Coordinates of C-alpha atoms in Angstrom, one line a residue:
X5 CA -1.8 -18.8 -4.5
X6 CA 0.3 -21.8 -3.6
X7 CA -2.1 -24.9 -3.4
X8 CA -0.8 -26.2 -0.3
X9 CA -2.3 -22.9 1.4
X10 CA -4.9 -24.5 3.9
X11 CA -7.7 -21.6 4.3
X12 CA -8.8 -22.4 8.0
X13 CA -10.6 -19.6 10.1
X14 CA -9.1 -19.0 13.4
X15 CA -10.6 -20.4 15.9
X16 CA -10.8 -18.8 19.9
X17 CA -10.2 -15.1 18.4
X18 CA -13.7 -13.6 20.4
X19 CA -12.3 -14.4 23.7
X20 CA -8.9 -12.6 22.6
X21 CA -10.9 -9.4 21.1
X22 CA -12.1 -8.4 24.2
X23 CA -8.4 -7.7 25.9
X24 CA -8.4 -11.1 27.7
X25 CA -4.9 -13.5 27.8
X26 CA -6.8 -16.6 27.6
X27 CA -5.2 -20.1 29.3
X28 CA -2.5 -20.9 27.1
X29 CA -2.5 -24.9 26.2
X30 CA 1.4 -24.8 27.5
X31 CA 4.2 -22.8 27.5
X32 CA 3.4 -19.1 26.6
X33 CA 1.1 -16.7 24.9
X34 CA 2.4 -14.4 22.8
X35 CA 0.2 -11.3 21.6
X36 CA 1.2 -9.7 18.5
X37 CA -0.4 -5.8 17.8
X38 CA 0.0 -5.1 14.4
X39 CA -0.3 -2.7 11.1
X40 CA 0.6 -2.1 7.6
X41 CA 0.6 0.5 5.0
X42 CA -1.0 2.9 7.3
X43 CA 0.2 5.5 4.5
X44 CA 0.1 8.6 6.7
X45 CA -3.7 8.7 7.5
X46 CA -2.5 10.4 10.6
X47 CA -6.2 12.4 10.6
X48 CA -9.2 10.0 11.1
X49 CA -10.5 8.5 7.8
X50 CA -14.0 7.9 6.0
X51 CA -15.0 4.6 4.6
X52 CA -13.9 5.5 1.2
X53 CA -10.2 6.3 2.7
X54 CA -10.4 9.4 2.7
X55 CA -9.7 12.3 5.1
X56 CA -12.8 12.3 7.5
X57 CA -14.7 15.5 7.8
X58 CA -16.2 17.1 11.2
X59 CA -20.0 16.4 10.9
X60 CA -18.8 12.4 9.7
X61 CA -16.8 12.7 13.0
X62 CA -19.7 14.2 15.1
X63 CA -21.5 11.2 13.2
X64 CA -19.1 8.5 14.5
X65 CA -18.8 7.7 11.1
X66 CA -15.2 8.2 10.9
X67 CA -12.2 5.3 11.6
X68 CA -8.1 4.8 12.4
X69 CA -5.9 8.0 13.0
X70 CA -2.7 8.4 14.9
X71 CA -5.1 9.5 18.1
X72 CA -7.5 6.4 18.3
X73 CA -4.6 4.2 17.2
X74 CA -2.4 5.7 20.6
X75 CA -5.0 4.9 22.2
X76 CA -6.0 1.3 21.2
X77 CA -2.8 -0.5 21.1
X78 CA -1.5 1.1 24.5
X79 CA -4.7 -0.3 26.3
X80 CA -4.3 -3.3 24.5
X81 CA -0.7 -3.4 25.8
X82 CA -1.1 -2.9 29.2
X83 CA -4.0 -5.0 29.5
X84 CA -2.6 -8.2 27.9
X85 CA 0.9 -7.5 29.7
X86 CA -1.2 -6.5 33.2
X87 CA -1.9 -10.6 32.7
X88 CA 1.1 -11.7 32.5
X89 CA 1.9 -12.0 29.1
X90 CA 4.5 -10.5 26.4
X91 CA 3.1 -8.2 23.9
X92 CA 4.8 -6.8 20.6
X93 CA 3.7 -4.3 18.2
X94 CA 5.1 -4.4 14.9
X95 CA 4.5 -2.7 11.7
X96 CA 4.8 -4.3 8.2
X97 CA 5.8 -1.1 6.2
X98 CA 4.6 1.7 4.1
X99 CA 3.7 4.2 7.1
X100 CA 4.8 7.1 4.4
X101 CA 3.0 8.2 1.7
X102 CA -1.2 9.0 1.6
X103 CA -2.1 12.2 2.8
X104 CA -0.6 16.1 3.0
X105 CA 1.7 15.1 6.3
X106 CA 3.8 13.2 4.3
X107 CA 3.5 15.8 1.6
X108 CA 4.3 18.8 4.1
X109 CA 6.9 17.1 6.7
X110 CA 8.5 14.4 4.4
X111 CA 8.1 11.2 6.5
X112 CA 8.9 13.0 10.0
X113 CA 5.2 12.9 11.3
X114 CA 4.7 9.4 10.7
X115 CA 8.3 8.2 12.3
X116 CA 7.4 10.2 15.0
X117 CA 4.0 9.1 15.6
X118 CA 5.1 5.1 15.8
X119 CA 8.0 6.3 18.1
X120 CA 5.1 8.2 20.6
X121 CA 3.2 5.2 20.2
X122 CA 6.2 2.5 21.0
X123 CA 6.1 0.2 18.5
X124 CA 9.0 -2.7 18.5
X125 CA 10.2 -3.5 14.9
X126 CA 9.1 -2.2 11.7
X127 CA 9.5 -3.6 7.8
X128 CA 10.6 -1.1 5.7
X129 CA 7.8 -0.4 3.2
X130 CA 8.6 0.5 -0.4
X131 CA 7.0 4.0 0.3
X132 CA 9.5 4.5 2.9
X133 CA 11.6 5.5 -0.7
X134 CA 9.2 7.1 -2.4
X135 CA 11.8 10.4 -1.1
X136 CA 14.9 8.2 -1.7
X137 CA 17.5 6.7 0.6
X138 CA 16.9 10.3 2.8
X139 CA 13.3 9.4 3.3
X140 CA 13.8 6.0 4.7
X141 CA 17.0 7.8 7.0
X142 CA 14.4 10.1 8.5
X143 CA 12.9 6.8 9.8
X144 CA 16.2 5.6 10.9
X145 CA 16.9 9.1 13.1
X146 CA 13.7 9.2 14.2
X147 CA 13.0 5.8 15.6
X148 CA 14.9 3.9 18.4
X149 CA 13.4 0.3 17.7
X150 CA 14.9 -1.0 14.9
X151 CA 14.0 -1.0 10.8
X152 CA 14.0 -4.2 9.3
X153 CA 14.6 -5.6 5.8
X154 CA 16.5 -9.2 5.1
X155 CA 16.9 -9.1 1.6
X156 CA 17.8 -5.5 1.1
X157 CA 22.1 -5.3 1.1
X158 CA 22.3 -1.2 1.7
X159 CA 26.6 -1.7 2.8
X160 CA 27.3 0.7 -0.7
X161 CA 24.8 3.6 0.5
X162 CA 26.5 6.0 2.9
X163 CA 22.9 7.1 4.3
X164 CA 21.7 3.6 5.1
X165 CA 25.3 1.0 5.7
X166 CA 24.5 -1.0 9.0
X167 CA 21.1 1.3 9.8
X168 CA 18.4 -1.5 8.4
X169 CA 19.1 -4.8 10.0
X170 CA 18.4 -8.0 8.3
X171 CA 17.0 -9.3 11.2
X172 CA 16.8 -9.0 15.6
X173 CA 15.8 -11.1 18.6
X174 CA 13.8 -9.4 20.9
X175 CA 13.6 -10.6 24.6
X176 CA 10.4 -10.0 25.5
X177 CA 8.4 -12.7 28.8
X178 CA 11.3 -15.0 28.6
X179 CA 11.5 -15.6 24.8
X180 CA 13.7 -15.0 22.4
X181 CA 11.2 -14.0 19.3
X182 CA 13.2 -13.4 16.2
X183 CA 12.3 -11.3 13.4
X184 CA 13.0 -11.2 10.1
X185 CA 12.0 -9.3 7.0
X186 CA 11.2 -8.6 3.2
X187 CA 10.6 -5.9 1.0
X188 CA 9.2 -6.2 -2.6
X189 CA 11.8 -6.8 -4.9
X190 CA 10.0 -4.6 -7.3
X191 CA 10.6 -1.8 -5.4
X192 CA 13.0 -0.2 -7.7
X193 CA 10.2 -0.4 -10.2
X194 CA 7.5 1.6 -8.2
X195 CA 9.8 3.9 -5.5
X196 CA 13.2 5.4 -5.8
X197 CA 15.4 3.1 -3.6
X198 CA 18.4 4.4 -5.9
X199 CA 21.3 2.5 -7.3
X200 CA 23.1 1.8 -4.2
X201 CA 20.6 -0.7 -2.7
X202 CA 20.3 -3.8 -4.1
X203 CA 17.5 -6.0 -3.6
X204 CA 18.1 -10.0 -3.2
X205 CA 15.0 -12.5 -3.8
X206 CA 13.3 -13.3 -0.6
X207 CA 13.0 -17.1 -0.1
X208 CA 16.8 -17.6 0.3
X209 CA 18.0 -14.4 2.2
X210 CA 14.8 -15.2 4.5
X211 CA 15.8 -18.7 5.0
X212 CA 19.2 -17.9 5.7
X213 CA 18.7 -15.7 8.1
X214 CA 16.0 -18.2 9.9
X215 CA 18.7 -20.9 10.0
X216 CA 21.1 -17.6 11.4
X217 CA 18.5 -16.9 14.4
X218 CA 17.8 -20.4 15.6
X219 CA 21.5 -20.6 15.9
X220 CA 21.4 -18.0 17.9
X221 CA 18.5 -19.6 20.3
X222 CA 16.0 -17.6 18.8
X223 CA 12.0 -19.1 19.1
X224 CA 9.7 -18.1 17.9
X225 CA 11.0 -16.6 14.3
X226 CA 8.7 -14.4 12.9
X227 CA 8.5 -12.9 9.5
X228 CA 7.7 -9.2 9.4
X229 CA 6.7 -8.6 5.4
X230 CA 5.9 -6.1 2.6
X231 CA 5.3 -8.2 -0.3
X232 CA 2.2 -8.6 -0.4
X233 CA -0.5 -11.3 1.1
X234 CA 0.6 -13.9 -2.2
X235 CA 4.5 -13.7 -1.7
X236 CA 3.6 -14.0 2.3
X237 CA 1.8 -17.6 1.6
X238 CA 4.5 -18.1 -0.5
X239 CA 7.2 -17.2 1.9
X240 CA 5.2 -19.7 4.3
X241 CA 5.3 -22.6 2.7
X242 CA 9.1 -22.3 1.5
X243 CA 11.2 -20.7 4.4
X244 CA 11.4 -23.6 6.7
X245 CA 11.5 -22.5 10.7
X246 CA 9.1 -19.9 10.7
X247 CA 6.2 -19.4 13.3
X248 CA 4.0 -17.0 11.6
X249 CA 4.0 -14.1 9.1
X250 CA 2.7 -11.0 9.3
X251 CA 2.1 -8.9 5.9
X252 CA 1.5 -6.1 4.3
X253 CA 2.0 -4.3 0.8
X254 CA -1.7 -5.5 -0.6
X255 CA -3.4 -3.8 1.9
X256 CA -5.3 -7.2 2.2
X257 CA -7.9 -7.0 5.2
X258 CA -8.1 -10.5 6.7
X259 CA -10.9 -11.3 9.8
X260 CA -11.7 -14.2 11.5
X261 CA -15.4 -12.7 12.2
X262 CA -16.5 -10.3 9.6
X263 CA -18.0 -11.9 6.0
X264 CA -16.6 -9.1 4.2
X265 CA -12.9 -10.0 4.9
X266 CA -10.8 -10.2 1.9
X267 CA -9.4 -13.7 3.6
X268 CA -9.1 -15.6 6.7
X269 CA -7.6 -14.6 9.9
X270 CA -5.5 -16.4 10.2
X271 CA -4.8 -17.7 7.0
X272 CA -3.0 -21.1 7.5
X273 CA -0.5 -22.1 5.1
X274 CA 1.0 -26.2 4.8
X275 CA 5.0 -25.5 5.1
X276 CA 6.8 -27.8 3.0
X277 CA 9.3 -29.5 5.4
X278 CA 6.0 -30.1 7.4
X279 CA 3.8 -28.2 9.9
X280 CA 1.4 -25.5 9.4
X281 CA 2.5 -21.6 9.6
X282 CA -0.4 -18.6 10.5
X283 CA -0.2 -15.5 7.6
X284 CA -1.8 -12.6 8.4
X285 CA -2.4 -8.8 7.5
X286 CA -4.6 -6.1 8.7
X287 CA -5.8 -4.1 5.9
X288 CA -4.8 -0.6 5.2
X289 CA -5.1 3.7 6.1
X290 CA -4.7 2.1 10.3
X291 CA -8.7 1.6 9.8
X292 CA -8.0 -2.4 11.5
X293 CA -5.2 -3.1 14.0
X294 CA -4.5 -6.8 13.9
X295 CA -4.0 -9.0 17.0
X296 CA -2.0 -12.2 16.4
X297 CA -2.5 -14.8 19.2
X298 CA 0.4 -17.1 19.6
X299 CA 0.5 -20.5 21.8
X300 CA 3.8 -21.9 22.3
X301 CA 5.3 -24.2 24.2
X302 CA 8.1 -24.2 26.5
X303 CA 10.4 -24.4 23.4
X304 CA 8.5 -21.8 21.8
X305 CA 7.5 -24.2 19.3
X306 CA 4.1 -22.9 17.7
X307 CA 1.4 -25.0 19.0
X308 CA -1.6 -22.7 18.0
X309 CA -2.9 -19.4 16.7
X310 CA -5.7 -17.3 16.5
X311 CA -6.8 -13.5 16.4
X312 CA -8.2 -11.3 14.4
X313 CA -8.3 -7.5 12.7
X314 CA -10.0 -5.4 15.1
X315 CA -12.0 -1.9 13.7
X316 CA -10.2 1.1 15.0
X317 CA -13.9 3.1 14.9
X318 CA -16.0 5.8 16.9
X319 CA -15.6 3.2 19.6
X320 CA -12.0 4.0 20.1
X321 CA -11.6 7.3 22.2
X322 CA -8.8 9.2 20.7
X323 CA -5.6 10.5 22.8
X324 CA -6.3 14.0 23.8
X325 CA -2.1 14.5 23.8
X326 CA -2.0 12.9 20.3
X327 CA -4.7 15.0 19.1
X328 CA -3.1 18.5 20.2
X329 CA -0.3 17.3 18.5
X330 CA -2.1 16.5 15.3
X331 CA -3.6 19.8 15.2
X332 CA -0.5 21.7 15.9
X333 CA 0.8 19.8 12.8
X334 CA -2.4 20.2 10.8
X335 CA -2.6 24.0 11.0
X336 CA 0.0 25.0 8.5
X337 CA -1.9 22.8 5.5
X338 CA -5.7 23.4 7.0
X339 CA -6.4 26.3 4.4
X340 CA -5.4 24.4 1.4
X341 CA -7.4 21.1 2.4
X342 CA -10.8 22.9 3.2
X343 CA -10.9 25.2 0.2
X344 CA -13.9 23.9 -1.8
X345 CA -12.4 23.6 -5.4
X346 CA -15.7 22.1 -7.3
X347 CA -18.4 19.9 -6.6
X348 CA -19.0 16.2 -7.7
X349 CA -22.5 15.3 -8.5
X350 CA -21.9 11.7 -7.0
X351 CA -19.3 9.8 -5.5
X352 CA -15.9 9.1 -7.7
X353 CA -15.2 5.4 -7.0
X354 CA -11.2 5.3 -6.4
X355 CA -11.2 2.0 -4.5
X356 CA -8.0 0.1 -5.1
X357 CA -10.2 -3.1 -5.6
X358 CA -11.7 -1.0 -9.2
X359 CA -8.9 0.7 -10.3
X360 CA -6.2 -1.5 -10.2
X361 CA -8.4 -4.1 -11.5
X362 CA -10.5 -2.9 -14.4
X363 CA -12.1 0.8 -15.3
X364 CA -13.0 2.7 -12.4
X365 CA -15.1 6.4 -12.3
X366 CA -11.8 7.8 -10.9
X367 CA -9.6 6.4 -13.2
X368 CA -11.5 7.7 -16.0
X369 CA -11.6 11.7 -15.0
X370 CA -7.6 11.8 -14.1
X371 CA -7.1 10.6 -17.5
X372 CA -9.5 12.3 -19.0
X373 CA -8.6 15.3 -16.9
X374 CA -4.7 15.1 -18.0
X375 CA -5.6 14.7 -21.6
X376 CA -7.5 18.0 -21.5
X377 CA -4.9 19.8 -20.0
X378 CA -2.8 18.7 -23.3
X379 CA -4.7 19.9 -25.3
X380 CA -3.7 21.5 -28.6
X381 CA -0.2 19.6 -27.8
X382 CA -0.5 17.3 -30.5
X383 CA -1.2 14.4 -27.2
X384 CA -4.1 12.2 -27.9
X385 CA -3.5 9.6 -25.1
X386 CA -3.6 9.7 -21.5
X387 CA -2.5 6.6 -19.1
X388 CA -2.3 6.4 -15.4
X389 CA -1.9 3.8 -13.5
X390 CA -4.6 3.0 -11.1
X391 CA -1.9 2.4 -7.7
X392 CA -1.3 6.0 -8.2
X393 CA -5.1 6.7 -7.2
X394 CA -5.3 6.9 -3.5
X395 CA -8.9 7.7 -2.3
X396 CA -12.3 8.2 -3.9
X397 CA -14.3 11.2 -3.2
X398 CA -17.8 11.4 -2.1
X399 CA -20.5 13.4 -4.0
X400 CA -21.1 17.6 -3.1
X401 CA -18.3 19.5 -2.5
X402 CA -15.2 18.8 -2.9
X403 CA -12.3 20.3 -0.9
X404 CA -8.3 20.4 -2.2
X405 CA -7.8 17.8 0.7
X406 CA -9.6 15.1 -0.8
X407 CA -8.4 15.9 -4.7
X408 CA -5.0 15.8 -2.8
X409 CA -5.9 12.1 -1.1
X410 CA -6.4 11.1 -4.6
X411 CA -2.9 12.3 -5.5
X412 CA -0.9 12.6 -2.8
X413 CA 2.6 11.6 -4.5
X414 CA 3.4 14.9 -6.4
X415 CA 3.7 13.5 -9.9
X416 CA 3.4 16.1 -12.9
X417 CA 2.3 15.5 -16.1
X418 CA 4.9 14.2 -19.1
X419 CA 4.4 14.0 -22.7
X420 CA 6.2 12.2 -25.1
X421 CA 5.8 10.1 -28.3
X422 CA 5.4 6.7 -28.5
X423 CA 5.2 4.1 -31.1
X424 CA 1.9 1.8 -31.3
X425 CA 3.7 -1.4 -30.7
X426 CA 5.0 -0.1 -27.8
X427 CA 1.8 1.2 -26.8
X428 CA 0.6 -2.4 -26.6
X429 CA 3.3 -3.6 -24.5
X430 CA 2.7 -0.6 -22.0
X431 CA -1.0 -2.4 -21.8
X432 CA 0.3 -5.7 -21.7
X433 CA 2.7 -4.5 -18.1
X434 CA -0.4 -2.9 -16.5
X435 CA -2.5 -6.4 -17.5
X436 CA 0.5 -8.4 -16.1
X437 CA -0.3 -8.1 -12.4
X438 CA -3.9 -7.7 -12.0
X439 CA -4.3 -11.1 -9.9
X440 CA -2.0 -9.7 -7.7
X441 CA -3.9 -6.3 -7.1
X442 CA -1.0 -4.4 -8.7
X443 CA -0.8 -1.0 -9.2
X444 CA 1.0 -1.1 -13.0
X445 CA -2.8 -1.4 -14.2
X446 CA -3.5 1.5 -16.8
X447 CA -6.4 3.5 -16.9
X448 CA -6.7 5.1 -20.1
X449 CA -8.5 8.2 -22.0
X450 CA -8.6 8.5 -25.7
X451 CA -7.7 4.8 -26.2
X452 CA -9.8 1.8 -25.8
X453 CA -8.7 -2.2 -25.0
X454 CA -9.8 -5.5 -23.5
X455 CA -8.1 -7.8 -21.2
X456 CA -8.1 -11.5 -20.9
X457 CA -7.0 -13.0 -17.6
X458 CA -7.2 -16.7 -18.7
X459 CA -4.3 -15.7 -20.9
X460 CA -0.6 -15.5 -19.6
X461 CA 0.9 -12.0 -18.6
X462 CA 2.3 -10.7 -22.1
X463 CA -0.6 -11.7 -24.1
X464 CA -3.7 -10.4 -22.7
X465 CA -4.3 -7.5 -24.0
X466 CA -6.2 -7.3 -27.3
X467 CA -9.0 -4.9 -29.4
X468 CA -6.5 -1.8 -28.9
X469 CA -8.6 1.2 -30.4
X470 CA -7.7 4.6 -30.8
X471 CA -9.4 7.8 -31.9
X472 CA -8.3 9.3 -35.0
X473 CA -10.3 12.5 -36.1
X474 CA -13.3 11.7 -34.1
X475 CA -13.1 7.6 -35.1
X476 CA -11.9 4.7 -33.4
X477 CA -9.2 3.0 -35.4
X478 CA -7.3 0.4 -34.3
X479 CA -3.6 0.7 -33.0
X480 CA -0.8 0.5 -35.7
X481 CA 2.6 -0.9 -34.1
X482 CA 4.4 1.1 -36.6
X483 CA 2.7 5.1 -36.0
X484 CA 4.1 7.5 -33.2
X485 CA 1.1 8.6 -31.0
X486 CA 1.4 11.5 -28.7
X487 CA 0.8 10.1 -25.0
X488 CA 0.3 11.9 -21.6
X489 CA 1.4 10.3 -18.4
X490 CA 3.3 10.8 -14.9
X491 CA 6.7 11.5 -14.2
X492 CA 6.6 8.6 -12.1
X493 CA 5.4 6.4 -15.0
X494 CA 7.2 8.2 -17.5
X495 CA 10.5 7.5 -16.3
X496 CA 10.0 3.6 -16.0
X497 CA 7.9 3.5 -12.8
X498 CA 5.0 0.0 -12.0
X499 CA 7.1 -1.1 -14.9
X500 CA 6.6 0.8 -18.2
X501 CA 10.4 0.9 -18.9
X502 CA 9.1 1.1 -22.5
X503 CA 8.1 5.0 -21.6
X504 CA 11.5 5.5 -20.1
X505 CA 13.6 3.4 -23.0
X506 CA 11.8 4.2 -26.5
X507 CA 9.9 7.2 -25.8
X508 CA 10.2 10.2 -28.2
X509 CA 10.2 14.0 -27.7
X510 CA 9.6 14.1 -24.2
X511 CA 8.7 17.0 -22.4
X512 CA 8.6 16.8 -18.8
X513 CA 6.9 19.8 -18.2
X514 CA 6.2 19.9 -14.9
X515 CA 2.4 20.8 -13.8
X516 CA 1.2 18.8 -10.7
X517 CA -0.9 16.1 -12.0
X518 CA -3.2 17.2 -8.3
X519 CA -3.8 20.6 -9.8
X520 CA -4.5 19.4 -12.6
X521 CA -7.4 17.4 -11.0
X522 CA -8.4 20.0 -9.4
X523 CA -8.7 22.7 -12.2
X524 CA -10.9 20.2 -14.5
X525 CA -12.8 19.3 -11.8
X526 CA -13.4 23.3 -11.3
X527 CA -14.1 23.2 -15.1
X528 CA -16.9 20.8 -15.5
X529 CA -18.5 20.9 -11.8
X530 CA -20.9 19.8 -11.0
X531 CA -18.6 16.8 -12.4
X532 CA -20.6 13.4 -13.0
X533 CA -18.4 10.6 -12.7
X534 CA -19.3 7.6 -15.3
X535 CA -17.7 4.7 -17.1
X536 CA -18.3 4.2 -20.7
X537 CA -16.4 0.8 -21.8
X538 CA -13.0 2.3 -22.1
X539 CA -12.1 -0.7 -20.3
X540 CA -13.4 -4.0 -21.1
X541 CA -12.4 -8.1 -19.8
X542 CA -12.9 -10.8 -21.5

């Protein structure tokens, strides 16, 4: 985090929470609606993220979903703009991926469920690739507002050329608001963009562009992200022009009332060429909806802003229209997510906060639950990286749906040979992020290893230990071991280029890492998750 970021709560947000415009100190207020990686929770979700059940519903104990969200930002809408004052929706990218409608329709439920709901602009997200450049055109045919990305240049792919713009003014209550965007320029690392996007750093194509718009008479320039909450402070302080920026790609929750926020909202950053610029983000699964509060003055000069993430909860009525709709969509994939496939003795802890950050009960069982299905294959380590769990699971029984929220992304298991040294740098990637909630971070079964923090990114990993006829022995750079992964990781995903360069005898064969999960959760049920020191920091 850059230390000219200024952590200052936002004051005034109450008054905005409860639908009214407020006096604006000059000029105009603008009110900002806005979400991020809503990762196609399209059905209500639990607290753990997962797909809500009907007696949590009945409970009210259930949050977010395409219904209550249809519902929430168009009263929003109508009530700020019934004041007199422009309102904008924007999402910040990664409304694909999470949950069996992406799995089952491919992206076309959640385009169409922003374009029901009217949104204005959207970032593209880099799940919006996770089915190549034809997943992020579904978007593109689906939607008439436009898709936005500055520093992608998509002119070589036939599928994309002149379909993502780099940037728009929308007239909106008199003003000009100009938007631009950024997508992670890891991408290609962790989707499959393909080799005919190219992906240009941030700072300058965003600061271009800025200096682009306010030729244009653009005010206020916004910039619509998915980089993640540090790049977005970054991206503050260093593109000169902009008025705010509103984030995703951490799935940081920010709030101006609630102690439990992972941050301020806003979270006010010092721009270098002077001035102060408003980041914020609203969490994840479309559990918040964040509303921005900009004051501006005739110019449409910042002058202040407040706002917070508001709890999309039992409070929220959901659409009866969008909820027909859901259920009409729901009915081809509602046998496979209610049958009961084992039964967990506890809850499995799959919160992105554990497992991209350390070991984590649901980190250990898929590992442990891919090396058992390798068994007898001459494999005697498993690694997974922790962004690839989605959910945790509560304790009883356990449905296919919720083993399918885990693992939503339909990797299959790959073995191959790799040599120790190697090994360690594989570690040493998924130690590299961990600050910035990553999702390279490797969970691990039959291997063993500490991480330091206080050391830089390449040398942190230490105390490697592997089991060798029922011992733990430690790593030898120069020995092939027999590893089980993902195809995802396997072929250079989150950064293990190492598996996709030097790896040996790889078999790619092909079982679904979810049934997988499923079958060894059969096998040992009741299962009781646990953590035994796999794992350790220093």
């Amino acid at each position: 985090m850059s230390s000219r970021v200024a952590l200052r709560s936002a004051l005034g947000s109450a008054a905005f929470l409860a639908f009214g415009a407020g006096a604006g100190l000059a000029g105009t207020t603008l009110h900002i609606l806005h979400m991020n990686d809503f990762h196609s929770r399209i059905e209500p979700i639990n607290r753990f993220g997962a797909t809500c059940s009907a007696s949590d519903e009945a409970e009210g104990q259930c949050f977010g979903g395409a219904a209550r969200l249809y519902t929430l930002i168009n009263a929003m809408r109508d009530e700020l703009g019934a004041g007199g004052d422009p309102v904008l929706v924007l999402d910040a990218g990664d409304a694909s991926q999470g949950s069996l409608f992406y799995t089952t329709y491919g992206g076309q439920v959640e385009a169409d469920m922003l374009e029901r709901i009217g949104f204005d602009a959207m970032a593209v997200g880099n799940h919006e690739f996770d089915l190549g450049p034809e997943g992020l055109a579904v978007f593109l045919d689906t939607l008439s507002f436009p898709v936005l990305s500055t520093n992608l240049d998509v002119s070589a792919s036939n599928l994309l050329a002149g379909r993502v713009l780099p940037h728009v003014i929308i007239e909106r209550g008199g003003l000009r608001v100009g938007l631009v965007s950024a997508l992670a320029t890891d991408t290609p690392e962790i989707a499959a963009p393909g080799p005919t996007v190219r992906f240009l750093d941030e700072i300058d194509t965003l600061s271009a562009a800025v200096a682009e718009l306010q030729s244009a008479g653009a005010a206020p320039i916004i910039a619509l992200t998915h980089v993640g909450y540090a790049r977005d402070l970054e991206i503050a302080e260093q593109v000169p022009g902009l008025a705010a920026v509103i984030g995703g790609h951490s799935h940081t929750w920010l709030s101006a009332s609630d102690p439990a926020r992972q941050g301020p909202y806003p979270t006010w950053v010092d721009r270098s060429d002077g001035g102060i610029v408003p980041v914020v983000q609203a969490g994840s699964n479309g559990r918040w909806l964040g509303h921005l509060v900009l004051e501006l003055d005739d110019a449409g000069n910042l002058l202040h802003a407040s706002g917070d993430t508001i709890s999309v909860d039992a409070s929220v009525t959901p659409d009866p229209g969008m909820q027909e709709w859901i259920a009409e969509l729901a009915g081809p994939i509602e046998e496979l997510k209610s049958r009961v496939v084992a039964e967990a003795a506890e809850g499995i802890d799959g919160d992105r906060t554990s497992c991209r950050a350390g070991e984590c009960t649901m980190g250990n069982l898929v590992s442990d639950a891919m090396l058992a299905r390798v068994a007898g294959q001459g494999i005697s380590i498993a690694i997974q990286n922790g962004g690839g769990l989605r959910a945790s699971i509560e304790g009883g029984e356990v449905t296919m749906g919720a083993v399918l929220a885990v693992l939503p992304f339909q990797n299959t298991l790959a073995t191959f040979q790799l040599r120790g040294a190697d090994l360690l740098e594989a570690l040493e990637n998924g130690a590299g992020q961990v600050e910035e909630g990553a999702g390279r971070f490797a969970q691990v079964a039959g291997l063993r290893y500490t991480f330091d923090l206080s050391l830089s990114p390449g040398s942190r990993v230490s105390d490697v230990m592997v089991q060798d006829a029922g011992e733990w022995v430690p790593l030898e750079p120069d020995t092939l071991y027999g590893v089980v992964s993902n195809d995802f990781m396997r072929n250079g995903g989150d950064g293990y280029r190492m598996f996709r360069d030097r790896a040996q005898n790889v078999y790619d064969f092909g079982p679904d890492l979810a049934d997988v999960l499923a079958e060894y959760l059969a096998a040992n049920s009741p299962y009781q998750p646990y953590l035994d020191g796999r794992i350790t920091q220093r």
